[in-house]
Amino acid sequence: MCGIVAYSGKKAACPILIEGLKRLEYRGYDSSGVSLLNGSLQTFKKKGKVKDLENILPKEELTATLGIGHTRWATHGEPNDVNAHPHLSGNGRLALVHNGIIENYASIKEALIKRGHTFSSETDTEVLVHYIEELQSEGKLALEEAVRQALLHVEGAYAIVVIDSQEPNKLVGAKKQSPLVVGIAEDSFYFASDATPIISHTNKVVYLKDGEIAVAELGKELVIRQLSNIEQKLDVQELSLDIQQIEKGGYEHYMLKEIDEQPKTIADGMRGRLNGKEGWTRLDGLEEYSNRISSVKRIIIAACGTSWHSGLIGEYLIEEFARIPVEVEYASELRYRNPIIGKDDLVIAISQSGETADTLAAVNLAKEKGALVYGLVNAVGSTIARASHCGSYLHAGPEIGVASTKAFTSQVTLLAIMALNLGMKRGTLSNTTYHRLISALEQIPSQLSKVLEQKEQIKYIAGEIKSATNALYLGRGFNFPVALEGALKLKEISYIHAEGYPAAEMKHGPIALIDIYMPVFVIATKGGSYDKIVSNIQEVKARKGKIIAIITEGDETIKDLADYYIEIPLTEEALTPLLSVVPLQLLSYYIAVMRGCNVDQPRNLAKSVTVE
Ligand code: M6R
């Protein structure tokens, strides 16, 4: 968690840092701060959002042309002004921002205290900057050398940027397990947790690798060294990200913008990967390793949160069409339980951000055990994308709202293409079914546009149930993971307690909760289990629960039974999640807005979970 940004150049640093922090606020937003170097260090820190920090900045112009900034998601020490970053060395000479966790900070702190250091915050980060200071003054070291020596003794995860008031043109950054990108422009350097604060200034970037230290000194070339001090060749990449893509474009919230983008993002994910007329599917990642993939005995999907839900749909799709056994694992569980994984397994890691610590650890574990790792990732150049042997980008564009929406539908789209492609190659799917499904998939973007036209009705339903304190989501088959996803969306942004269940499981416990106060969202589209789900609806009604049903267009039977309904166009049963999830996203969105919640930045959450 946490977002870091740094600038050194000819312009005033402060506005650049503040703009960068706003772009990174999705990574954490409990406090923020900047340190500016103008002869000496000027540091401003504030609990709350970046706008709270802006409010305490002096009115007169801050002319410093070098500085660092941070937006925090607390791990060590509560969110307050003191624990906010940047943290300063004891002599006030150094300032440091950090994303990650220094695991052995307690022992380093104890030793430093014995040697006379005093600390003002409860953070692991302050320990690190004091440690660097001590090494620097004892050895009369250049900043980068003191940083390098300190990091040799640090355990844990970090992306850091450090500045030194006695080396006024220099930014030193380093990374291990937390992301850090360096932007290179003609007369300036940038560091940031991702490229979004950088792209409005330059499209030339270097993604630091684990164990690398970058020294950016004005007037000189960027230098990257390993912790072992060996200089690295610069791998400068050109980004094609468009700044328009990450701005709100007239919407009140990123979440609504991202929900509305889905017809386009799904189409973008399909582009060049399937063709209904010609009847083909293609994923470069699958082609690249086709020999190995054709002989896999099992697929393991590792992911967290919403990406785990799309993984569950992936399991249903791949088993149905390609007849390969699939296991879906919470990455956080997989990594800690000595799982049986080997060279005959394909591990699919699904992640929007490509930075989720548990998913990354699962990727590394799977690689160690000899499995082939396929990354399904949205953020281009992210750590999981680079750590995987092969993979496919979602091409959904930046997802800023903490609640994942468009990434989910893009993940399901890619998993459907993968399942169809594998099924065709393995001969487990008839030609007719293969062609029918490809054509149905191609129709999804236009069908989804029709779902999105029903916003007024969805808003009305949201108004009717906004005061609920609990909610139940039920679905069967391909729509069971959609029930889980609907419940997650509601609880994370509106703080209403919600549970998702396979509809048939309701009578094994949750039915006891149903009364007149319990809204029950049922995904009841046409398909194999239609009659069963109609019976489940009857069971809820008999206990006076309020039914909100997602139904197939024109289904008069459920219209009569439900208290409220939202229609979605008819598609192949296996593809219904791509349509049925969207009304649930919108319902959660409107309910959260009506309850006055901060939709894009819900409490206690962060977009990118880079801690374990
Ligand atoms: O970036 P990732 O897809 O790896 O993130 C996984 C989860 O942290 C994420 O899906 C989280 O559950 C979202 N807040 C859900 O909306």
XYZ file of C-alpha atoms and ligand atoms in Angstrom:
628
model
C 0.000 0.000 0.000
C 0.886 3.681 0.080
C 1.809 5.802 -2.891
C 5.116 7.565 -3.319
C 6.162 10.266 -5.723
C 9.314 12.327 -6.194
C 10.497 15.076 -8.528
C 13.749 16.795 -9.337
C 14.007 19.346 -12.141
C 13.664 23.009 -13.002
C 10.015 23.560 -12.063
C 8.453 24.055 -8.623
C 8.261 20.572 -7.119
C 5.262 21.007 -4.824
C 2.439 21.218 -7.405
C 3.922 18.245 -9.278
C 4.050 16.202 -6.087
C 0.510 17.134 -5.042
C -0.874 16.273 -8.486
C 1.030 12.965 -8.368
C -0.271 12.155 -4.893
C -3.840 12.721 -6.041
C -3.312 10.176 -8.800
C -1.879 7.729 -6.280
C -4.502 8.293 -3.607
C -6.185 5.023 -4.563
C -3.220 3.261 -2.930
C -3.899 4.735 0.492
C -5.537 7.839 1.799
C -5.306 8.064 5.566
C -2.592 10.742 5.610
C -0.129 12.365 3.256
C 2.906 14.579 3.199
C 5.686 16.210 1.219
C 9.290 17.200 1.900
C 10.736 19.975 -0.245
C 14.391 20.808 -0.517
C 15.156 24.479 -0.673
C 18.499 24.850 1.075
C 17.042 22.960 4.011
C 14.127 20.544 4.157
C 10.596 21.859 4.517
C 8.184 19.080 5.491
C 4.385 19.217 5.594
C 2.293 16.254 6.775
C -1.381 15.862 7.506
C -3.808 13.182 8.549
C -6.571 12.735 5.955
C -6.719 13.163 2.224
C -4.288 14.981 -0.056
C -6.693 17.932 -0.077
C -6.205 18.193 3.719
C -2.473 18.400 3.091
C -3.030 21.125 0.492
C -4.942 23.121 3.093
C -1.919 23.343 5.404
C 0.590 24.325 2.721
C 1.795 27.943 3.001
C -0.044 30.399 0.803
C 3.164 31.884 -0.605
C 4.796 30.036 -3.507
C 7.044 27.130 -2.576
C 9.970 27.432 -4.937
C 11.855 24.200 -4.192
C 12.606 22.233 -7.345
C 13.223 18.893 -5.646
C 10.922 17.002 -3.322
C 9.250 13.757 -2.293
C 5.641 12.959 -1.403
C 3.643 10.144 0.114
C 0.039 9.073 0.569
C -0.351 6.491 3.308
C -2.306 3.361 4.149
C -1.278 2.659 7.719
C 0.515 -0.546 8.665
C 2.640 0.485 11.676
C 1.121 3.205 13.811
C -2.286 4.791 13.548
C -3.061 7.325 10.835
C -2.071 10.736 12.238
C 0.128 13.701 11.388
C 3.196 12.285 13.134
C 3.095 8.847 11.531
C 2.499 10.360 8.086
C 5.476 10.311 5.694
C 8.009 11.690 4.785
C 10.096 10.761 7.819
C 13.253 12.635 8.687
C 16.609 11.500 9.998
C 17.561 12.548 13.529
C 19.899 15.260 12.229
C 17.172 16.597 9.939
C 19.377 16.110 6.891
C 17.508 13.254 5.169
C 13.867 12.727 4.265
C 12.424 9.400 3.154
C 9.121 8.046 1.821
C 8.352 4.349 1.934
C 5.775 1.894 0.629
C 5.985 -1.563 2.211
C 6.896 -3.056 5.559
C 10.339 -3.266 7.166
C 9.896 -6.576 8.948
C 13.014 -6.402 11.144
C 12.457 -2.770 12.110
C 12.039 -3.608 15.810
C 15.548 -5.055 16.197
C 17.127 -2.217 14.185
C 15.189 0.305 16.269
C 16.304 -1.247 19.532
C 19.961 -1.095 18.455
C 19.576 2.513 17.273
C 17.945 3.556 20.552
C 20.898 2.049 22.437
C 23.167 4.230 20.312
C 21.221 7.351 21.243
C 18.582 7.718 18.534
C 15.137 8.968 19.520
C 12.014 8.482 17.430
C 8.931 10.602 17.128
C 6.654 8.209 15.203
C 5.570 4.594 15.603
C 6.548 3.710 12.049
C 9.016 1.226 10.643
C 9.953 3.890 8.089
C 11.428 6.328 10.582
C 13.734 3.541 11.765
C 15.059 3.099 8.239
C 15.874 6.772 7.708
C 17.686 6.915 11.047
C 19.651 3.824 10.103
C 20.678 5.373 6.764
C 21.672 8.567 8.580
C 23.881 6.631 11.009
C 25.680 4.749 8.243
C 26.051 7.933 6.231
C 27.615 9.981 9.012
C 29.798 7.183 10.389
C 31.264 6.292 6.998
C 31.019 9.777 5.441
C 29.155 8.049 2.634
C 27.356 9.407 -0.397
C 23.599 9.095 0.034
C 23.215 6.159 -2.368
C 25.969 4.198 -0.641
C 24.421 4.739 2.789
C 21.058 3.618 1.391
C 22.648 0.551 -0.190
C 24.416 -0.473 2.988
C 21.286 -0.008 5.074
C 19.151 -2.041 2.686
C 21.595 -4.934 2.876
C 20.374 -5.359 6.474
C 16.694 -4.752 5.878
C 14.135 -7.563 5.697
C 10.714 -7.017 4.215
C 9.221 -5.081 1.361
C 10.007 -1.562 0.310
C 9.874 1.038 -2.366
C 11.649 4.119 -1.039
C 12.855 7.482 -2.208
C 15.354 9.421 -0.094
C 16.664 12.966 -0.384
C 19.593 14.638 1.341
C 19.734 18.381 2.034
C 23.491 18.277 1.425
C 23.141 16.659 -2.016
C 20.479 18.982 -3.389
C 20.112 17.630 -6.940
C 19.785 13.973 -6.129
C 16.926 11.501 -5.711
C 17.780 7.987 -4.557
C 15.139 5.281 -4.941
C 15.184 1.565 -4.239
C 12.736 -1.288 -4.429
C 12.011 -4.772 -3.196
C 8.545 -6.291 -3.596
C 6.806 -2.896 -3.817
C 6.630 -1.126 -7.158
C 8.733 1.870 -8.189
C 8.928 3.533 -11.595
C 11.433 6.194 -12.649
C 10.407 8.770 -15.245
C 13.115 10.377 -17.359
C 12.540 13.725 -19.073
C 14.994 16.084 -20.706
C 15.720 18.159 -17.623
C 13.957 16.307 -14.839
C 13.455 12.986 -13.065
C 10.360 11.495 -11.453
C 9.825 8.515 -9.175
C 6.395 7.057 -8.468
C 4.609 3.910 -7.328
C 3.044 3.640 -10.767
C 3.293 5.575 -13.981
C 0.143 7.697 -13.518
C 1.890 10.678 -11.852
C 4.606 10.549 -14.500
C 2.823 10.261 -17.824
C 1.706 13.875 -18.057
C 5.419 14.825 -17.901
C 7.239 12.101 -19.823
C 6.524 8.741 -21.427
C 10.054 7.414 -20.886
C 10.193 5.184 -17.851
C 12.307 2.538 -16.189
C 10.590 -0.052 -13.975
C 12.993 -0.821 -11.144
C 13.516 -4.495 -10.345
C 13.733 -6.017 -6.889
C 17.059 -5.277 -5.235
C 17.867 -2.256 -7.421
C 18.842 1.257 -6.376
C 18.391 4.172 -8.760
C 20.321 7.414 -8.490
C 18.800 10.324 -10.381
C 21.063 13.362 -10.333
C 20.215 16.399 -12.442
C 22.573 16.877 -15.367
C 23.679 13.232 -15.257
C 22.354 9.943 -16.632
C 20.160 7.830 -14.394
C 22.293 5.138 -12.746
C 20.863 1.844 -11.521
C 22.829 -0.556 -9.342
C 22.003 -3.803 -7.669
C 22.322 -3.987 -3.897
C 25.550 -5.878 -4.610
C 26.749 -2.624 -6.258
C 26.872 -3.954 -9.822
C 25.723 -1.350 -12.307
C 22.716 -2.344 -14.448
C 21.958 -1.566 -18.070
C 19.084 0.908 -18.368
C 15.919 -0.609 -19.807
C 13.996 2.520 -20.825
C 10.434 1.838 -21.964
C 8.021 4.138 -23.790
C 4.559 4.249 -22.270
C 1.495 4.623 -24.440
C -0.871 5.396 -21.551
C -3.137 8.366 -22.262
C -3.727 10.912 -19.491
C -7.377 11.234 -20.623
C -7.827 7.597 -19.731
C -7.197 8.219 -16.072
C -9.253 11.331 -15.584
C -12.875 11.358 -14.450
C -14.246 12.649 -17.753
C -17.217 14.461 -16.240
C -18.290 11.679 -13.871
C -18.775 12.311 -10.176
C -16.973 9.083 -9.330
C -14.416 6.877 -11.030
C -16.503 3.841 -10.127
C -19.472 4.956 -12.246
C -17.168 5.945 -15.093
C -15.538 2.533 -14.959
C -18.888 0.710 -14.849
C -19.996 2.670 -17.918
C -16.771 1.913 -19.761
C -17.401 -1.832 -19.729
C -18.874 -2.250 -23.239
C -15.685 -0.663 -24.523
C -13.246 -2.359 -22.163
C -14.698 -5.795 -22.916
C -14.438 -5.059 -26.637
C -10.859 -3.864 -26.142
C -10.013 -7.102 -24.356
C -11.384 -9.113 -27.286
C -9.686 -7.105 -30.009
C -7.411 -9.314 -32.090
C -8.248 -12.253 -29.856
C -11.399 -13.615 -31.446
C -13.383 -13.321 -34.628
C -16.944 -14.572 -34.903
C -17.165 -14.421 -38.691
C -13.974 -16.341 -39.238
C -14.491 -18.468 -36.139
C -11.183 -18.215 -34.321
C -9.759 -17.297 -30.917
C -6.159 -16.503 -30.135
C -4.184 -15.488 -27.039
C -0.503 -14.834 -27.670
C 0.417 -16.132 -24.227
C -1.180 -19.494 -25.015
C 0.510 -19.677 -28.409
C 3.918 -18.850 -26.992
C 3.846 -21.858 -24.673
C 1.465 -24.012 -26.705
C 3.481 -27.244 -26.369
C 3.694 -26.997 -22.642
C 0.099 -25.853 -22.204
C -1.244 -28.666 -24.379
C 0.136 -31.170 -21.875
C -0.948 -29.566 -18.585
C -2.790 -31.908 -16.269
C -4.328 -29.285 -14.048
C -4.871 -25.548 -13.833
C -4.573 -23.648 -10.569
C -5.987 -20.150 -10.455
C -4.518 -17.883 -7.767
C -6.001 -14.483 -6.969
C -7.585 -12.297 -4.282
C -10.887 -10.455 -3.872
C -12.761 -9.682 -7.050
C -10.031 -11.329 -9.126
C -10.649 -14.526 -7.135
C -14.319 -14.307 -8.065
C -13.482 -14.046 -11.748
C -11.160 -17.019 -11.192
C -14.150 -19.049 -9.968
C -15.993 -18.256 -13.180
C -12.804 -19.248 -15.009
C -12.951 -22.619 -13.282
C -16.502 -23.208 -14.505
C -15.620 -22.063 -18.041
C -12.405 -24.056 -18.406
C -13.820 -27.235 -16.924
C -16.946 -26.951 -19.059
C -15.245 -26.227 -22.375
C -11.707 -27.593 -22.114
C -12.302 -30.396 -19.598
C -9.121 -29.590 -17.642
C -9.450 -29.845 -13.848
C -9.202 -26.405 -12.269
C -8.618 -25.372 -8.657
C -9.181 -21.811 -7.570
C -7.088 -20.702 -4.632
C -6.944 -17.612 -2.494
C -3.367 -16.569 -3.199
C -2.932 -15.774 0.495
C -3.747 -19.383 1.418
C -1.887 -21.054 -1.409
C 1.412 -19.417 -0.564
C 1.436 -20.498 3.065
C 0.392 -24.133 2.851
C 3.113 -25.992 0.967
C 0.749 -26.802 -1.905
C 1.296 -29.662 -4.322
C 2.261 -27.863 -7.526
C 4.551 -29.193 -10.212
C 5.704 -28.914 -13.787
C 2.469 -30.391 -15.147
C 0.449 -27.541 -13.692
C -0.484 -24.262 -15.269
C -0.937 -21.526 -12.663
C -3.064 -18.593 -13.775
C -2.472 -15.519 -11.623
C -5.278 -12.976 -11.926
C -4.735 -9.425 -10.765
C -6.022 -6.041 -11.819
C -3.149 -4.101 -10.270
C -0.478 -6.716 -10.883
C 0.942 -5.700 -7.510
C -1.084 -7.696 -4.961
C 1.540 -9.072 -2.575
C -0.151 -12.422 -1.950
C -0.765 -13.083 -5.639
C 2.812 -12.163 -6.449
C 4.072 -14.516 -3.746
C 1.893 -17.305 -5.189
C 3.407 -16.623 -8.627
C 6.930 -16.899 -7.252
C 6.081 -20.049 -5.330
C 4.548 -21.671 -8.415
C 7.650 -20.798 -10.430
C 9.910 -22.288 -7.777
C 7.883 -25.484 -7.928
C 8.292 -25.700 -11.690
C 4.789 -24.720 -12.843
C 4.168 -22.545 -15.853
C 2.712 -19.202 -14.751
C 0.219 -17.291 -16.873
C -0.574 -13.735 -15.731
C -3.979 -12.184 -16.420
C -3.179 -8.634 -15.438
C -4.507 -5.185 -16.189
C -1.663 -2.852 -15.170
C 0.904 -2.900 -17.932
C 4.455 -3.420 -16.745
C 3.315 -4.333 -13.223
C 5.272 -6.752 -11.080
C 3.013 -9.803 -11.618
C 2.950 -9.184 -15.367
C 6.727 -9.201 -15.401
C 7.092 -12.122 -13.020
C 4.822 -14.437 -15.073
C 6.247 -16.658 -17.823
C 3.535 -15.551 -20.220
C 0.136 -13.942 -20.050
C -2.447 -11.578 -21.431
C -3.168 -8.007 -20.525
C -6.819 -7.136 -19.914
C -6.563 -3.827 -21.807
C -9.259 -2.371 -19.546
C -7.328 0.869 -18.990
C -6.489 2.232 -15.533
C -9.009 1.252 -12.851
C -8.937 3.921 -10.161
C -12.087 3.263 -8.078
C -11.149 0.959 -5.219
C -14.135 -1.262 -6.008
C -13.116 -3.331 -8.998
C -15.693 -3.324 -11.806
C -14.382 -3.200 -15.348
C -11.365 -5.333 -14.450
C -13.749 -8.110 -13.366
C -15.642 -8.237 -16.659
C -12.388 -8.052 -18.611
C -10.952 -10.917 -16.578
C -14.048 -13.029 -17.268
C -13.833 -12.150 -20.971
C -10.221 -13.280 -21.158
C -10.958 -16.457 -19.215
C -13.827 -17.227 -21.613
C -11.533 -16.759 -24.617
C -8.938 -18.950 -22.935
C -11.495 -21.698 -22.174
C -12.805 -21.639 -25.753
C -9.321 -21.693 -27.225
C -8.200 -24.596 -25.048
C -11.454 -26.456 -25.697
C -11.050 -26.062 -29.446
C -7.417 -27.208 -29.365
C -8.162 -30.178 -27.135
C -11.184 -31.213 -29.186
C -13.474 -31.055 -26.161
C -15.731 -28.489 -27.770
C -17.706 -29.156 -30.924
C -17.163 -26.799 -33.830
C -20.759 -25.663 -33.668
C -20.636 -24.820 -29.981
C -17.259 -23.114 -30.411
C -18.584 -20.863 -33.185
C -21.847 -20.182 -31.367
C -19.999 -19.105 -28.209
C -17.567 -16.859 -30.059
C -20.479 -15.089 -31.732
C -22.284 -14.766 -28.398
C -19.163 -13.300 -26.789
C -18.888 -10.732 -29.574
C -22.440 -9.592 -28.818
C -21.721 -8.900 -25.154
C -20.536 -5.259 -25.496
C -23.707 -4.169 -27.319
C -25.914 -6.179 -24.939
C -24.171 -4.576 -22.001
C -24.932 -1.118 -23.361
C -28.628 -2.046 -23.069
C -28.151 -3.072 -19.430
C -26.525 0.272 -18.727
C -29.576 2.084 -20.134
C -31.563 0.928 -17.097
C -29.747 3.169 -14.628
C -32.861 5.118 -13.591
C -34.704 1.961 -12.614
C -31.657 0.612 -10.807
C -31.309 3.893 -8.948
C -34.967 3.646 -7.901
C -34.439 0.133 -6.519
C -31.308 1.318 -4.710
C -33.414 3.989 -3.010
C -35.868 1.344 -1.803
C -33.206 -0.789 -0.124
C -30.552 1.732 0.868
C -31.362 1.488 4.580
C -30.891 -2.263 4.864
C -28.310 -3.474 7.335
C -27.836 -6.932 5.804
C -28.243 -8.410 2.356
C -28.089 -11.836 0.793
C -26.945 -12.599 -2.753
C -27.891 -15.889 -4.387
C -26.855 -17.451 -7.675
C -26.305 -20.866 -9.185
C -23.726 -22.270 -11.583
C -21.903 -19.576 -13.530
C -23.792 -16.981 -11.533
C -22.764 -18.234 -8.096
C -19.447 -16.282 -8.257
C -21.499 -13.273 -9.409
C -23.460 -13.540 -6.141
C -20.149 -13.433 -4.240
C -19.007 -10.461 -6.278
C -22.306 -8.596 -5.782
C -22.002 -9.056 -2.012
C -18.377 -7.889 -1.991
C -19.268 -4.759 -3.983
C -22.055 -3.853 -1.576
C -20.096 -4.371 1.615
C -16.915 -2.650 0.528
C -18.464 0.605 -0.614
C -21.719 0.939 1.355
C -20.645 -0.859 4.577
C -23.811 -2.967 4.528
C -23.121 -6.498 5.669
C -23.704 -8.832 2.735
C -23.203 -12.515 2.011
C -23.065 -14.343 -1.293
C -24.225 -17.958 -1.471
C -24.938 -20.674 -4.000
C -28.747 -20.454 -4.029
C -29.207 -24.086 -3.018
C -27.039 -23.595 0.062
C -29.505 -21.064 1.419
C -31.538 -23.744 3.140
C -28.441 -25.003 4.947
C -28.219 -21.937 7.151
C -28.731 -18.446 5.700
C -32.481 -18.992 5.346
C -32.660 -18.428 9.092
C -31.742 -14.776 8.486
C -34.587 -14.040 6.118
C -37.365 -11.726 7.289
C -39.095 -8.620 5.999
C -35.938 -6.566 6.503
C -33.679 -8.782 4.397
C -33.151 -7.825 0.747
C -32.272 -10.928 -1.258
C -30.603 -10.341 -4.609
C -31.153 -13.346 -6.848
C -29.420 -13.864 -10.171
C -32.205 -15.795 -11.844
C -31.427 -15.786 -15.541
C -32.566 -18.492 -17.975
C -30.380 -21.620 -17.991
C -30.023 -25.158 -16.715
C -30.983 -24.383 -13.102
C -33.775 -21.935 -13.893
C -36.563 -23.999 -12.286
C -34.473 -24.564 -9.198
C -33.806 -20.873 -8.752
C -37.502 -20.108 -9.164
C -38.079 -22.501 -6.248
C -35.399 -20.698 -4.235
C -37.206 -17.411 -4.883
C -40.438 -18.987 -3.616
C -38.623 -20.110 -0.470
C -37.419 -16.563 0.200
C -40.874 -15.127 -0.475
C -42.451 -17.590 1.932
C -40.236 -16.035 4.649
C -41.194 -12.504 3.506
C -37.727 -11.618 2.229
C -37.582 -8.818 -0.367
C -36.549 -10.187 -3.785
C -34.472 -8.144 -6.199
C -34.058 -10.393 -9.230
C -31.706 -10.138 -12.182
C -33.690 -11.843 -14.917
C -33.522 -12.624 -18.613
C -35.417 -10.097 -20.726
C -39.113 -10.925 -20.950
C -39.233 -13.446 -18.102
C -42.803 -12.845 -16.935
C -42.723 -15.636 -14.324
C -40.069 -14.022 -12.161
C -41.385 -10.523 -12.828
C -44.553 -11.655 -11.044
C -42.676 -13.175 -8.142
C -40.023 -10.526 -7.481
C -40.441 -7.272 -5.588
C -38.050 -5.614 -8.037
C -36.362 -6.900 -11.161
C -33.734 -5.835 -13.659
C -33.699 -7.430 -17.096
C -30.596 -8.452 -19.009
C -30.499 -9.640 -22.626
C -30.438 -13.359 -23.377
C -26.985 -14.811 -23.957
C -25.238 -18.163 -23.608
C -25.559 -19.340 -20.018
C -21.774 -19.483 -19.591
C -21.473 -15.818 -20.550
C -24.296 -14.428 -18.367
C -21.881 -13.248 -15.613
C -20.626 -10.577 -18.028
C -24.113 -9.072 -18.044
C -25.590 -10.065 -14.684
C -22.807 -8.540 -12.597
C -23.338 -5.044 -13.986
C -26.753 -4.296 -12.362
C -25.227 -5.463 -9.075
C -22.294 -3.075 -9.518
C -24.738 -0.233 -10.208
C -26.988 -1.110 -7.270
C -24.002 -1.047 -4.906
C -22.821 2.209 -6.404
C -26.153 4.015 -6.006
C -26.773 2.615 -2.527
C -23.315 3.800 -1.412
C -23.873 7.261 -2.902
C -27.302 7.502 -1.208
C -25.729 6.529 2.121
C -23.161 9.301 1.731
C -20.207 6.915 1.502
C -16.932 7.708 -0.192
C -17.435 5.439 -3.176
C -14.021 5.681 -4.782
C -12.061 5.505 -1.549
C -13.955 3.360 0.940
C -12.722 3.325 4.509
C -9.862 0.993 5.473
C -9.291 -0.146 1.885
C -6.716 0.581 -0.765
C -6.665 -0.146 -4.455
C -3.432 -1.988 -4.484
C -2.786 -4.357 -1.589
C 0.974 -4.621 -1.574
C 1.196 -5.842 2.022
C 0.561 -9.389 3.157
O -5.293 -5.885 -8.041
P -5.889 -7.222 -7.708
O -6.872 -7.683 -8.705
O -4.854 -8.263 -7.427
O -6.670 -6.956 -6.339
C -7.313 -7.984 -5.651
C -8.240 -7.441 -4.597
O -7.523 -6.680 -3.671
C -9.349 -6.579 -5.200
O -10.071 -7.262 -6.160
C -10.301 -6.106 -4.081
O -11.003 -7.177 -3.560
C -11.247 -5.035 -4.633
N -11.371 -3.957 -3.703
C -12.611 -5.547 -4.890
O -13.456 -4.573 -5.407
